[in-house]
Coordinates of C-alpha atoms and ligand atoms in Angstrom, one line a residue:
M79 CA -17.5 43.7 -110.2
A80 CA -21.3 42.6 -110.1
V81 CA -22.4 42.5 -106.6
H82 CA -25.9 41.5 -106.1
Q83 CA -27.3 44.0 -103.7
Q84 CA -30.9 44.7 -102.9
I85 CA -31.9 48.3 -103.0
N86 CA -34.6 50.0 -101.0
K87 CA -36.1 46.7 -99.6
F88 CA -38.7 47.3 -97.1
V89 CA -39.2 44.9 -94.2
Q90 CA -41.7 45.1 -91.4
G91 CA -40.8 44.1 -88.0
I92 CA -42.0 44.9 -84.4
G93 CA -41.0 48.3 -83.0
A94 CA -39.3 47.5 -79.8
S95 CA -37.5 50.6 -78.7
P96 CA -38.2 53.9 -80.4
G97 CA -35.8 56.0 -82.4
I98 CA -34.9 56.4 -86.1
V99 CA -31.2 55.5 -87.0
I100 CA -29.3 54.9 -90.2
G101 CA -26.2 52.9 -90.2
K102 CA -24.2 49.8 -91.5
A103 CA -25.4 46.4 -90.6
Y104 CA -23.1 44.5 -88.3
L105 CA -24.2 40.7 -88.6
V106 CA -23.8 38.7 -85.6
E107 CA -23.0 35.1 -86.7
R108 CA -22.1 33.7 -83.4
L109 CA -23.3 30.1 -84.2
K110 CA -21.5 29.8 -87.4
V111 CA -18.4 28.1 -86.4
R112 CA -17.1 25.1 -88.5
L113 CA -16.6 22.2 -86.3
P114 CA -13.7 19.8 -86.9
Q115 CA -14.8 16.1 -86.3
K116 CA -12.0 13.8 -85.5
R117 CA -11.7 10.3 -84.2
I118 CA -9.1 9.8 -81.4
A119 CA -6.9 7.1 -80.2
R120 CA -7.6 5.5 -76.7
S121 CA -4.4 7.2 -75.5
Q122 CA -5.8 10.6 -76.5
I123 CA -9.0 10.2 -74.6
E124 CA -8.0 11.8 -71.2
E125 CA -6.2 14.8 -73.1
E126 CA -9.4 15.4 -75.0
V127 CA -11.6 15.3 -71.8
G128 CA -9.2 17.7 -70.2
R129 CA -9.3 19.9 -73.2
F130 CA -13.1 19.9 -72.9
L131 CA -13.1 20.7 -69.2
H132 CA -10.5 23.4 -69.8
A133 CA -12.8 25.0 -72.4
I134 CA -15.7 24.9 -69.8
Q135 CA -13.5 26.7 -67.2
E136 CA -12.4 29.2 -69.7
S137 CA -16.0 30.0 -70.4
Q138 CA -17.0 30.2 -66.7
D139 CA -14.0 32.8 -66.3
Q140 CA -15.0 34.7 -69.3
L141 CA -18.6 35.1 -68.1
R142 CA -17.4 36.2 -64.7
E143 CA -15.1 38.7 -66.3
I144 CA -17.8 40.1 -68.5
K145 CA -20.0 40.4 -65.4
E146 CA -17.4 42.3 -63.3
K147 CA -16.9 44.9 -66.2
I148 CA -20.3 45.9 -66.2
L149 CA -20.5 49.1 -64.3
D150 CA -23.6 50.8 -65.8
P151 CA -26.5 49.9 -63.4
E152 CA -28.9 50.0 -66.3
V153 CA -27.0 47.4 -67.9
R154 CA -26.2 45.6 -64.7
K155 CA -29.7 44.9 -63.8
H156 CA -30.1 42.7 -66.6
S157 CA -26.8 40.7 -65.8
F158 CA -28.6 37.7 -64.1
I159 CA -28.7 36.3 -67.7
L160 CA -25.0 35.7 -67.3
D161 CA -25.8 33.7 -64.2
V162 CA -28.2 31.6 -66.2
H163 CA -25.4 31.0 -68.7
S164 CA -22.9 30.1 -65.9
M165 CA -25.5 27.6 -64.6
I166 CA -25.8 26.0 -68.0
L167 CA -22.1 25.6 -67.9
K168 CA -22.5 23.4 -64.9
D169 CA -25.3 21.3 -66.2
E170 CA -24.7 17.6 -65.4
M171 CA -26.2 16.5 -68.7
L172 CA -24.0 18.8 -70.8
L173 CA -20.8 18.0 -69.0
Q174 CA -21.4 14.3 -68.3
D175 CA -22.9 13.3 -71.6
T176 CA -20.0 15.0 -73.5
V177 CA -17.4 13.4 -71.5
D178 CA -18.9 10.1 -71.8
T179 CA -19.3 10.4 -75.7
I180 CA -15.6 11.3 -75.8
R181 CA -14.8 8.3 -73.8
K182 CA -17.1 5.8 -75.5
K183 CA -17.2 7.0 -79.1
K184 CA -13.5 8.0 -79.0
V185 CA -14.2 11.5 -80.8
N186 CA -13.0 14.9 -80.3
A187 CA -14.6 17.2 -77.7
E188 CA -16.1 19.4 -80.4
W189 CA -18.0 16.4 -81.9
A190 CA -19.0 15.0 -78.6
L191 CA -20.3 18.4 -77.5
D192 CA -22.1 18.7 -80.8
L193 CA -23.7 15.3 -80.2
T194 CA -24.8 16.3 -76.9
L195 CA -26.5 19.4 -78.2
E196 CA -28.3 17.4 -80.9
K197 CA -29.9 15.2 -78.0
L198 CA -30.7 18.1 -76.1
D199 CA -32.2 19.8 -79.1
T200 CA -34.3 16.9 -80.1
A201 CA -35.7 16.9 -76.4
F202 CA -36.3 20.7 -76.8
K203 CA -38.0 20.4 -80.0
A204 CA -40.3 17.5 -78.9
I205 CA -41.7 19.8 -76.3
E206 CA -42.4 22.9 -78.6
D207 CA -42.9 25.2 -75.8
E208 CA -41.9 28.8 -76.6
Y209 CA -40.5 29.5 -73.1
L210 CA -38.3 26.5 -73.4
R211 CA -37.2 27.5 -76.8
E212 CA -35.7 30.6 -74.9
R213 CA -33.7 28.3 -72.8
R214 CA -32.7 26.6 -75.9
S215 CA -31.2 29.6 -77.2
D216 CA -29.4 30.1 -74.2
L217 CA -28.0 26.7 -74.4
H218 CA -26.8 27.3 -78.0
Y219 CA -25.4 30.7 -76.9
V220 CA -23.4 28.9 -74.1
A221 CA -22.3 26.1 -76.6
G222 CA -21.0 28.7 -79.1
R223 CA -18.8 29.8 -76.4
I224 CA -17.5 26.5 -75.5
F225 CA -16.8 25.8 -79.2
R226 CA -14.9 28.8 -79.5
N227 CA -12.7 28.2 -76.6
L228 CA -12.2 24.7 -77.8
L229 CA -11.1 26.1 -81.3
G230 CA -9.1 28.9 -79.8
K231 CA -11.2 31.4 -81.5
R232 CA -11.8 34.8 -80.0
H233 CA -15.3 35.7 -78.8
D234 CA -14.8 39.5 -79.1
D235 CA -16.1 40.0 -82.5
I236 CA -18.9 41.7 -80.9
T237 CA -17.0 43.7 -78.3
K238 CA -14.7 44.9 -81.1
I239 CA -17.5 46.8 -82.8
K240 CA -16.0 49.9 -84.3
G241 CA -17.8 52.9 -85.4
K242 CA -21.6 53.1 -85.2
V243 CA -23.5 50.2 -86.5
I244 CA -26.8 48.7 -86.3
V245 CA -26.5 45.2 -84.9
V246 CA -28.4 42.4 -86.7
A247 CA -28.9 39.0 -85.0
H248 CA -31.1 36.1 -85.1
D249 CA -31.7 36.3 -81.3
L250 CA -29.8 38.9 -79.4
S251 CA -29.5 37.5 -75.8
P252 CA -28.9 40.0 -73.1
A253 CA -25.7 38.4 -72.6
D254 CA -24.7 39.3 -76.2
T255 CA -25.9 43.0 -75.5
L256 CA -23.9 43.2 -72.4
Q257 CA -20.8 42.3 -74.2
M258 CA -20.9 44.9 -76.7
N259 CA -19.4 48.3 -76.5
L260 CA -22.8 50.0 -76.7
E261 CA -21.1 53.3 -77.6
H262 CA -20.8 51.8 -81.0
V263 CA -24.3 50.4 -81.4
A264 CA -26.8 52.6 -83.0
G265 CA -29.6 50.1 -83.1
F266 CA -30.7 46.5 -83.0
V267 CA -32.5 44.3 -85.4
T268 CA -33.5 40.7 -84.6
D269 CA -35.3 37.8 -86.4
I270 CA -37.1 36.9 -83.2
G271 CA -38.8 38.5 -80.1
G272 CA -41.8 40.6 -79.3
K273 CA -42.4 43.9 -77.5
V274 CA -42.2 42.6 -74.2
S275 CA -39.2 40.2 -74.8
H276 CA -36.1 40.6 -73.0
T277 CA -34.1 42.1 -75.9
A278 CA -37.0 44.7 -76.2
I279 CA -37.2 45.7 -72.6
L280 CA -33.3 46.0 -72.4
S281 CA -33.0 48.1 -75.5
R282 CA -35.7 50.4 -74.2
S283 CA -34.1 50.9 -70.8
L284 CA -30.7 51.6 -72.7
G285 CA -32.4 54.0 -75.0
I286 CA -31.1 52.2 -78.2
P287 CA -33.7 51.9 -81.1
A288 CA -34.7 48.5 -81.9
V289 CA -36.9 46.5 -84.2
V290 CA -37.4 42.8 -83.3
G291 CA -39.4 39.8 -84.7
L292 CA -38.4 40.6 -88.2
E293 CA -38.2 36.8 -89.0
V294 CA -36.0 37.4 -92.0
A295 CA -33.5 39.9 -90.9
T296 CA -30.5 37.5 -90.9
S297 CA -31.2 36.0 -94.2
L298 CA -32.1 39.2 -96.0
I299 CA -29.4 41.6 -94.5
N300 CA -25.8 41.1 -95.3
G301 CA -23.0 42.6 -93.0
G302 CA -22.2 46.1 -94.3
D303 CA -25.6 46.8 -95.9
L304 CA -26.9 50.2 -95.2
L305 CA -30.0 50.0 -92.9
V306 CA -32.4 52.5 -91.8
I307 CA -34.7 51.6 -88.9
N308 CA -37.7 53.0 -87.2
G309 CA -37.8 51.5 -83.7
E310 CA -41.2 53.0 -83.2
T311 CA -43.0 51.6 -86.3
G312 CA -40.9 48.6 -86.7
E313 CA -39.9 49.5 -90.3
V314 CA -36.6 48.5 -91.7
V315 CA -35.2 49.5 -95.1
I316 CA -32.3 47.7 -96.4
N317 CA -30.1 49.7 -98.7
P318 CA -32.4 52.8 -98.8
T319 CA -32.2 55.2 -101.5
E320 CA -31.1 58.8 -100.7
E321 CA -34.7 59.8 -100.9
V322 CA -35.9 57.2 -98.5
S323 CA -33.2 57.9 -96.0
Q324 CA -33.8 61.6 -96.3
S325 CA -37.6 60.9 -95.4
F326 CA -36.6 58.8 -92.4
L327 CA -34.0 61.6 -91.3
E328 CA -36.7 64.2 -91.7
R329 CA -38.9 62.3 -89.4
K330 CA -36.1 61.8 -86.9
R331 CA -35.5 65.5 -87.0
R332 CA -39.0 66.3 -86.1
T333 CA -38.9 63.9 -83.2
K334 CA -35.5 64.7 -81.5
P335 CA -36.2 68.1 -79.9
I336 CA -39.3 66.5 -78.3
G337 CA -37.2 64.1 -76.5
R338 CA -35.2 66.8 -74.9
E339 CA -37.8 69.2 -74.3
V340 CA -39.9 66.6 -72.6
L341 CA -37.5 66.3 -69.6
K342 CA -38.5 69.6 -68.3
Y343 CA -41.9 67.9 -67.4
A344 CA -40.1 65.5 -65.0
S345 CA -40.3 67.8 -61.9
L346 CA -43.9 69.0 -62.6
P347 CA -46.7 67.4 -60.9
A348 CA -48.8 64.7 -62.8
E349 CA -51.9 66.6 -62.8
T350 CA -54.5 67.0 -65.6
R351 CA -55.8 70.4 -66.7
D352 CA -58.8 69.8 -64.8
G353 CA -57.0 69.2 -61.6
V354 CA -57.0 65.3 -61.3
R355 CA -53.9 64.2 -59.7
V356 CA -52.3 60.9 -60.5
R357 CA -49.0 59.4 -59.2
L358 CA -46.2 58.5 -61.7
Q359 CA -43.8 56.0 -60.3
A360 CA -40.7 54.0 -61.4
N361 CA -40.3 50.2 -62.0
I362 CA -36.9 49.4 -60.9
E363 CA -34.7 46.4 -59.9
M364 CA -31.8 47.9 -58.1
V365 CA -31.5 50.6 -55.6
E366 CA -28.9 52.4 -57.9
E367 CA -31.7 53.2 -60.3
I368 CA -33.4 55.6 -57.7
S369 CA -31.4 58.6 -58.8
S370 CA -32.5 58.0 -62.5
A371 CA -36.2 57.5 -61.0
K372 CA -35.9 60.8 -59.2
M373 CA -34.4 62.7 -62.1
H374 CA -37.2 61.5 -64.3
G375 CA -39.8 62.7 -61.9
A376 CA -40.9 59.5 -60.2
E377 CA -43.1 59.9 -57.2
G378 CA -42.0 56.7 -55.6
V379 CA -41.3 53.3 -56.8
G380 CA -44.4 51.5 -57.9
L381 CA -42.6 48.0 -58.7
Y382 CA -39.4 47.1 -57.2
R383 CA -38.6 43.7 -58.7
T384 CA -36.7 41.6 -56.3
E385 CA -35.7 38.7 -58.4
I386 CA -32.3 40.1 -59.1
L387 CA -31.4 39.5 -55.4
Y388 CA -31.8 35.6 -55.9
L389 CA -30.5 35.2 -59.4
N390 CA -27.1 36.4 -59.1
R391 CA -26.1 33.4 -56.9
K392 CA -26.3 29.8 -55.9
D393 CA -27.3 30.3 -52.4
L394 CA -30.3 32.3 -51.1
P395 CA -30.4 35.9 -49.8
T396 CA -30.4 36.0 -46.0
E397 CA -33.0 37.9 -44.0
Q398 CA -30.2 40.5 -43.2
E399 CA -29.4 41.0 -47.0
H400 CA -33.1 41.5 -47.7
F401 CA -33.3 44.0 -44.8
E402 CA -30.3 46.1 -45.9
T403 CA -31.3 46.2 -49.6
Y404 CA -34.8 47.1 -48.9
R405 CA -33.7 49.7 -46.2
G406 CA -31.4 51.3 -48.8
L407 CA -34.5 51.4 -51.1
V408 CA -36.9 53.0 -48.7
E409 CA -34.3 55.5 -47.3
N410 CA -33.3 56.6 -50.7
I411 CA -36.8 57.0 -52.0
H412 CA -38.2 58.7 -48.8
P413 CA -40.5 60.4 -48.3
A414 CA -42.2 58.7 -51.2
T415 CA -43.3 55.1 -51.1
A416 CA -41.5 52.0 -52.3
T417 CA -43.5 49.0 -53.4
I418 CA -41.7 45.9 -53.0
R419 CA -42.9 43.0 -55.0
T420 CA -42.1 39.6 -53.3
L421 CA -40.2 37.0 -55.4
D422 CA -41.7 36.4 -58.9
I423 CA -39.5 33.5 -59.8
G424 CA -40.4 30.9 -62.3
G425 CA -41.7 31.4 -65.9
D426 CA -38.3 32.1 -67.6
K427 CA -36.4 32.8 -64.4
F428 CA -35.0 30.1 -62.1
L429 CA -33.3 29.7 -58.8
A430 CA -30.1 27.8 -58.8
N431 CA -31.1 25.1 -56.3
Y432 CA -34.7 25.1 -56.8
S433 CA -34.9 25.1 -60.5
K434 CA -38.0 23.4 -61.7
N435 CA -36.9 24.2 -65.2
N436 CA -38.3 20.8 -66.2
E437 CA -41.8 22.3 -66.2
L438 CA -43.5 21.9 -69.6
N439 CA -45.3 25.1 -69.3
P440 CA -43.6 27.3 -66.9
A441 CA -45.7 30.3 -67.7
L442 CA -48.6 28.3 -66.1
G443 CA -46.3 26.7 -63.4
L444 CA -45.0 26.9 -59.9
R445 CA -44.1 30.6 -60.2
A446 CA -44.3 33.7 -58.1
I447 CA -46.7 33.5 -55.1
R448 CA -47.1 29.9 -55.9
F449 CA -43.5 29.2 -55.4
S450 CA -43.3 31.4 -52.2
L451 CA -46.3 29.6 -50.5
K452 CA -44.6 26.3 -51.3
E453 CA -41.1 27.2 -50.2
T454 CA -42.2 29.0 -47.3
E455 CA -38.8 29.5 -45.7
I456 CA -37.6 31.5 -48.5
F457 CA -40.8 33.6 -48.4
K458 CA -40.4 34.2 -44.7
A459 CA -36.9 35.4 -45.0
Q460 CA -38.0 37.9 -47.5
L461 CA -41.0 39.1 -45.5
R462 CA -39.0 39.4 -42.4
G463 CA -36.5 41.7 -44.4
I464 CA -39.2 43.8 -45.7
L465 CA -40.8 44.2 -42.3
Q466 CA -37.6 45.2 -40.7
A467 CA -36.9 47.8 -43.4
S468 CA -40.5 49.1 -43.1
V469 CA -39.5 51.5 -40.1
Y470 CA -37.0 53.3 -42.3
G471 CA -39.4 54.8 -44.6
N472 CA -42.6 54.2 -46.5
L473 CA -42.9 50.7 -47.8
R474 CA -45.7 48.5 -49.1
I475 CA -45.7 44.9 -50.1
L476 CA -47.0 43.5 -53.6
L477 CA -47.9 40.0 -54.2
P478 CA -47.3 38.7 -57.8
M479 CA -49.4 36.4 -59.8
I480 CA -52.4 36.2 -57.5
S481 CA -54.9 33.7 -59.0
R482 CA -57.2 33.2 -55.8
V483 CA -58.3 34.6 -52.5
E484 CA -56.5 31.8 -50.6
E485 CA -53.1 33.0 -51.7
I486 CA -53.5 36.4 -50.2
R487 CA -54.9 34.9 -47.0
Q488 CA -52.0 32.4 -46.8
A489 CA -49.5 35.2 -47.5
K490 CA -51.0 37.4 -45.0
A491 CA -51.1 34.6 -42.3
I492 CA -47.4 34.1 -42.9
L493 CA -46.8 38.0 -42.6
E494 CA -48.8 38.1 -39.4
E495 CA -46.6 35.1 -38.1
M496 CA -43.4 37.1 -38.9
K497 CA -44.8 40.2 -37.4
R498 CA -45.4 38.2 -34.1
S499 CA -42.0 36.8 -34.1
L500 CA -40.3 40.1 -34.7
A501 CA -42.4 41.6 -32.0
R502 CA -41.2 38.8 -29.5
A503 CA -37.6 39.7 -30.5
K504 CA -38.4 43.4 -29.9
I505 CA -37.5 44.2 -33.5
P506 CA -39.4 47.3 -34.7
F507 CA -41.6 47.2 -37.9
D508 CA -44.4 49.1 -39.4
E509 CA -47.6 47.4 -37.9
K510 CA -49.8 48.9 -40.6
I511 CA -47.7 47.8 -43.5
K512 CA -49.9 47.8 -46.6
I513 CA -50.3 44.7 -48.8
G514 CA -51.4 44.7 -52.3
A515 CA -52.1 42.3 -55.2
M516 CA -50.8 42.2 -58.8
I517 CA -53.8 41.8 -61.0
E518 CA -52.3 39.8 -64.1
I519 CA -54.3 36.6 -64.1
P520 CA -57.8 36.7 -65.6
S521 CA -59.2 34.7 -62.6
A522 CA -57.9 37.5 -60.3
S523 CA -59.4 40.2 -62.4
D524 CA -62.8 38.5 -62.5
I525 CA -62.9 38.4 -58.7
A526 CA -61.4 41.8 -58.3
D527 CA -64.3 42.9 -56.2
I528 CA -63.8 40.0 -53.8
L529 CA -59.9 40.4 -53.8
A530 CA -60.5 44.1 -53.1
R531 CA -61.7 43.1 -49.6
E532 CA -58.5 41.4 -48.8
V533 CA -55.9 44.0 -49.9
D534 CA -54.9 47.6 -49.6
F535 CA -54.2 48.3 -53.2
F536 CA -54.1 46.6 -56.7
S537 CA -51.5 46.9 -59.2
I538 CA -52.3 45.6 -62.8
G539 CA -49.4 44.0 -64.5
T540 CA -50.5 44.2 -68.1
N541 CA -47.5 42.4 -69.4
D542 CA -48.8 39.2 -68.0
L543 CA -52.5 40.2 -68.0
I544 CA -52.5 40.5 -71.7
Q545 CA -50.6 37.2 -72.1
Y546 CA -53.0 35.2 -69.9
A547 CA -56.2 37.0 -71.1
L548 CA -55.4 36.7 -74.7
A549 CA -53.6 33.4 -74.7
V550 CA -50.6 35.1 -76.3
D551 CA -47.0 34.3 -75.1
R552 CA -45.5 37.6 -74.4
I553 CA -42.2 36.7 -75.9
N554 CA -43.3 34.6 -79.0
E555 CA -42.9 36.7 -82.3
H556 CA -45.2 34.4 -84.2
V557 CA -48.1 35.5 -82.1
S558 CA -47.0 39.0 -81.3
Y559 CA -49.6 40.5 -83.7
L560 CA -52.2 39.1 -81.3
Y561 CA -50.6 40.8 -78.4
E562 CA -53.0 43.7 -78.3
P563 CA -53.1 46.1 -75.4
L564 CA -56.1 47.8 -76.8
H565 CA -58.0 44.4 -77.2
P566 CA -61.6 45.2 -76.1
A567 CA -61.2 42.3 -73.6
V568 CA -58.1 44.0 -72.1
L569 CA -59.8 47.5 -71.8
R570 CA -62.9 45.7 -70.2
I571 CA -60.7 44.0 -67.6
I572 CA -59.0 47.1 -66.5
R573 CA -62.3 49.1 -66.3
W574 CA -63.6 46.3 -64.1
V575 CA -60.7 46.0 -61.8
V576 CA -60.5 49.9 -61.4
R577 CA -64.3 49.9 -60.6
A578 CA -63.9 47.0 -58.2
G579 CA -60.9 48.6 -56.5
H580 CA -62.6 52.0 -56.2
E581 CA -65.9 50.7 -54.8
A582 CA -63.9 49.0 -52.1
G583 CA -61.9 52.2 -51.5
I584 CA -58.5 51.1 -52.6
P585 CA -56.2 52.6 -55.1
V586 CA -55.5 50.9 -58.3
A587 CA -52.1 51.1 -60.1
I588 CA -50.8 49.8 -63.2
C589 CA -47.1 48.5 -63.5
G590 CA -47.1 46.9 -66.9
E591 CA -45.2 48.4 -70.0
M592 CA -48.5 49.7 -71.2
A593 CA -48.4 52.4 -68.7
A594 CA -45.2 53.7 -70.4
E595 CA -46.7 54.6 -73.7
P596 CA -48.3 58.0 -73.8
V597 CA -51.2 57.2 -76.2
Y598 CA -52.2 54.3 -73.8
A599 CA -51.6 56.4 -70.7
V600 CA -54.3 58.8 -71.9
V601 CA -56.7 55.9 -72.1
L602 CA -55.5 54.6 -68.8
L603 CA -56.4 58.0 -67.3
G604 CA -59.8 57.8 -68.6
L605 CA -60.2 54.3 -67.1
G606 CA -59.6 55.9 -63.7
L607 CA -56.1 54.4 -62.8
D608 CA -54.7 56.2 -59.7
E609 CA -51.0 55.3 -60.1
F610 CA -48.9 54.5 -63.2
S611 CA -45.6 52.8 -62.8
M612 CA -43.1 52.5 -65.6
N613 CA -39.4 52.5 -66.6
P614 CA -38.0 55.8 -65.2
V615 CA -37.0 57.2 -68.8
S616 CA -40.7 57.1 -69.8
I617 CA -42.0 59.2 -67.0
P618 CA -41.6 62.7 -68.5
K619 CA -43.2 61.9 -71.8
V620 CA -46.2 60.3 -70.1
K621 CA -46.3 63.2 -67.5
K622 CA -46.3 65.6 -70.4
V623 CA -49.4 64.1 -72.1
L624 CA -51.3 63.7 -69.0
R625 CA -50.6 67.3 -67.9
M626 CA -52.1 68.5 -71.2
S627 CA -55.1 66.2 -70.9
R628 CA -58.4 66.8 -69.1
F629 CA -59.6 63.9 -67.1
E630 CA -63.3 64.4 -68.2
E631 CA -62.4 64.4 -71.9
T632 CA -60.4 61.2 -71.6
R633 CA -63.3 59.5 -69.8
S634 CA -65.6 60.4 -72.7
L635 CA -62.8 59.1 -75.0
V636 CA -62.8 55.8 -73.2
E637 CA -66.6 55.6 -73.6
Q638 CA -66.2 56.0 -77.2
L639 CA -63.6 53.4 -77.4
F640 CA -65.9 50.9 -75.7
Q641 CA -68.3 51.3 -78.9
F642 CA -65.7 49.6 -81.1
S643 CA -65.3 45.7 -81.6
T644 CA -61.7 45.2 -82.5
A645 CA -58.4 46.5 -81.2
S646 CA -57.6 48.0 -84.6
E647 CA -60.7 49.9 -84.8
I648 CA -60.0 51.4 -81.4
E649 CA -56.3 52.0 -82.4
A650 CA -57.4 53.9 -85.5
F651 CA -59.9 56.1 -83.5
L652 CA -57.4 56.7 -80.9
R653 CA -54.7 57.8 -83.2
N654 CA -57.0 60.3 -84.8
W655 CA -58.2 61.5 -81.5
M656 CA -54.6 62.1 -80.3
V657 CA -53.5 63.9 -83.6
K658 CA -56.6 66.1 -83.4
R659 CA -56.3 66.8 -79.6
F660 CA -52.6 67.3 -79.4
P661 CA -51.8 68.7 -82.7
G662 CA -48.0 68.6 -83.3
E663 CA -47.3 66.1 -80.6
F664 CA -48.0 63.0 -82.6
I665 CA -47.4 64.0 -86.3
E666 CA -44.1 62.2 -86.5
R667 CA -45.7 58.9 -85.1
Y668 CA -48.9 59.1 -87.1
P669 CA -48.3 61.1 -90.3
E670 CA -51.3 59.6 -92.1
E671 CA -53.7 60.8 -89.5
S672 CA -52.0 64.1 -89.3
K673 CA -52.7 64.6 -93.0
A674 CA -56.3 63.7 -92.9
Ligands
PEP852 C1 -46.6 42.6 -65.6 O1 -46.7 41.4 -65.7 O2 -47.1 43.4 -66.1 C2 -45.3 43.0 -64.6 C3 -45.2 44.3 -64.4 O3 -44.5 42.1 -64.1 P1 -43.3 41.4 -65.1 O4 -43.2 42.1 -66.2 O5 -42.1 41.4 -64.0 O6 -43.9 40.0 -65.2
MG853 MG1 -45.9 39.8 -64.4

């Protein structure tokens, strides 16, 4: 039988989660459902409406069931996406428009829903905003589920994955990922997404190799094709020859022992050879992650994202819930410090009853501190919860998306007001609670010297800082080549923020994904950062490289980096430096430089 099969086809994507794996491709074709289009008689209308509403109810039940089944805390922290999907299922437009179409046009539910989707799609397309495109993919995901329920088809094509496969999808939403039996997933490959997109962050925290933003994955790859992927470099080979497979496997063999060996660095101090001590901390979203943070050697929590408290529900968390959650956090991490970031809602995360998801440009919209200062009652409840928890351990407050001094002053005024009211009620709290600013917007970094007088510490959020400084959407694969952590502008900003912080006598932390990359960590050390906060799993490898370094040499390395004009020149120099300075450590990652 003549089967057309491509052999040894190399495709380049974006390395999103490190690791080399070989496996059969499992193509997720969730949207490919053939829809029956039928006209119905007047007498069938109510039955058809009922069928549609039943499919909606079934979809809701399924999402709830999926959520209940997630026990792994690493996976569960991403489960708010299921709530977003559940909210879409309640969307007035989606429901009412479809029901109206069934009634007015006398068509079956599938056809009516398809017409609604077309309308919504046209609206989304007209906006052409990347963030909204993400919402559009959520909408399609939900619609796919409703269609399958209408058609009586089963959804669990994904859950039934058998054997180890590499899942290939156009866009893998966290909801898809959450439904898979992850024991059978060796890797992920997607058409869209960038290094800091949700799929990327999720696969990293699950430790599953992933290549995203491949653009052509689903059109080039057929189910059952053999794939070899390198989640570090973004290379994907379709149906590799034995020789190519072996060369990838050889690289994998060289990398593997390092992964295990590196864990022993977890418990050692984060101190350079010339005695400079930094703090490596964990970014977490749930108290349950503290054990992992400790196991990986975190000295405290540098970023506790509080969004999850708000996203799993329709109502708002009460002051008591805030208090109990934060108390659990500080008690568990004691005597180390927990840094609680106040609500960073907006952008791509919305609250059920406060959704401003009609913003045309949500990344620049009413998000984070802007939202908190507008919806002050929500902010106050959170601050009161934080204050009450502050006597149970060491806790500090971090304000997200600061773009001007007034925001800090207003936030501090509200905090003072809350302190006074707690004092009146004789409720104890830490009078000297520290308050810090996230530096992730260029206007904030520019006035870092001014801001430094207002706060006790800085935390640089490079995920957003790079996005805003370089005008590159952090989740858009079309511009991901421009998302350059080593861009001279980014390095200059960090250098300036550290200087401004230190001149004012306050510590400067970094809590963006950049801190989790050992090669960047060496540069960040040389730039003078005091604290590095990252996903717990990355702590040992960063600790290892920092412990092998001398602060003085990283300072002169940084001086040299500033001589270059482009990120690629800086990167090339840095690779060479790393390979020469740490022979053996980076061979598998930079084979070319190692040969030179
Ligand atoms: C950042 O922007 O770097 C950051 C740590 O915050 P988030 O990824 O939650 O926006
Ligand atoms: Mg941010």
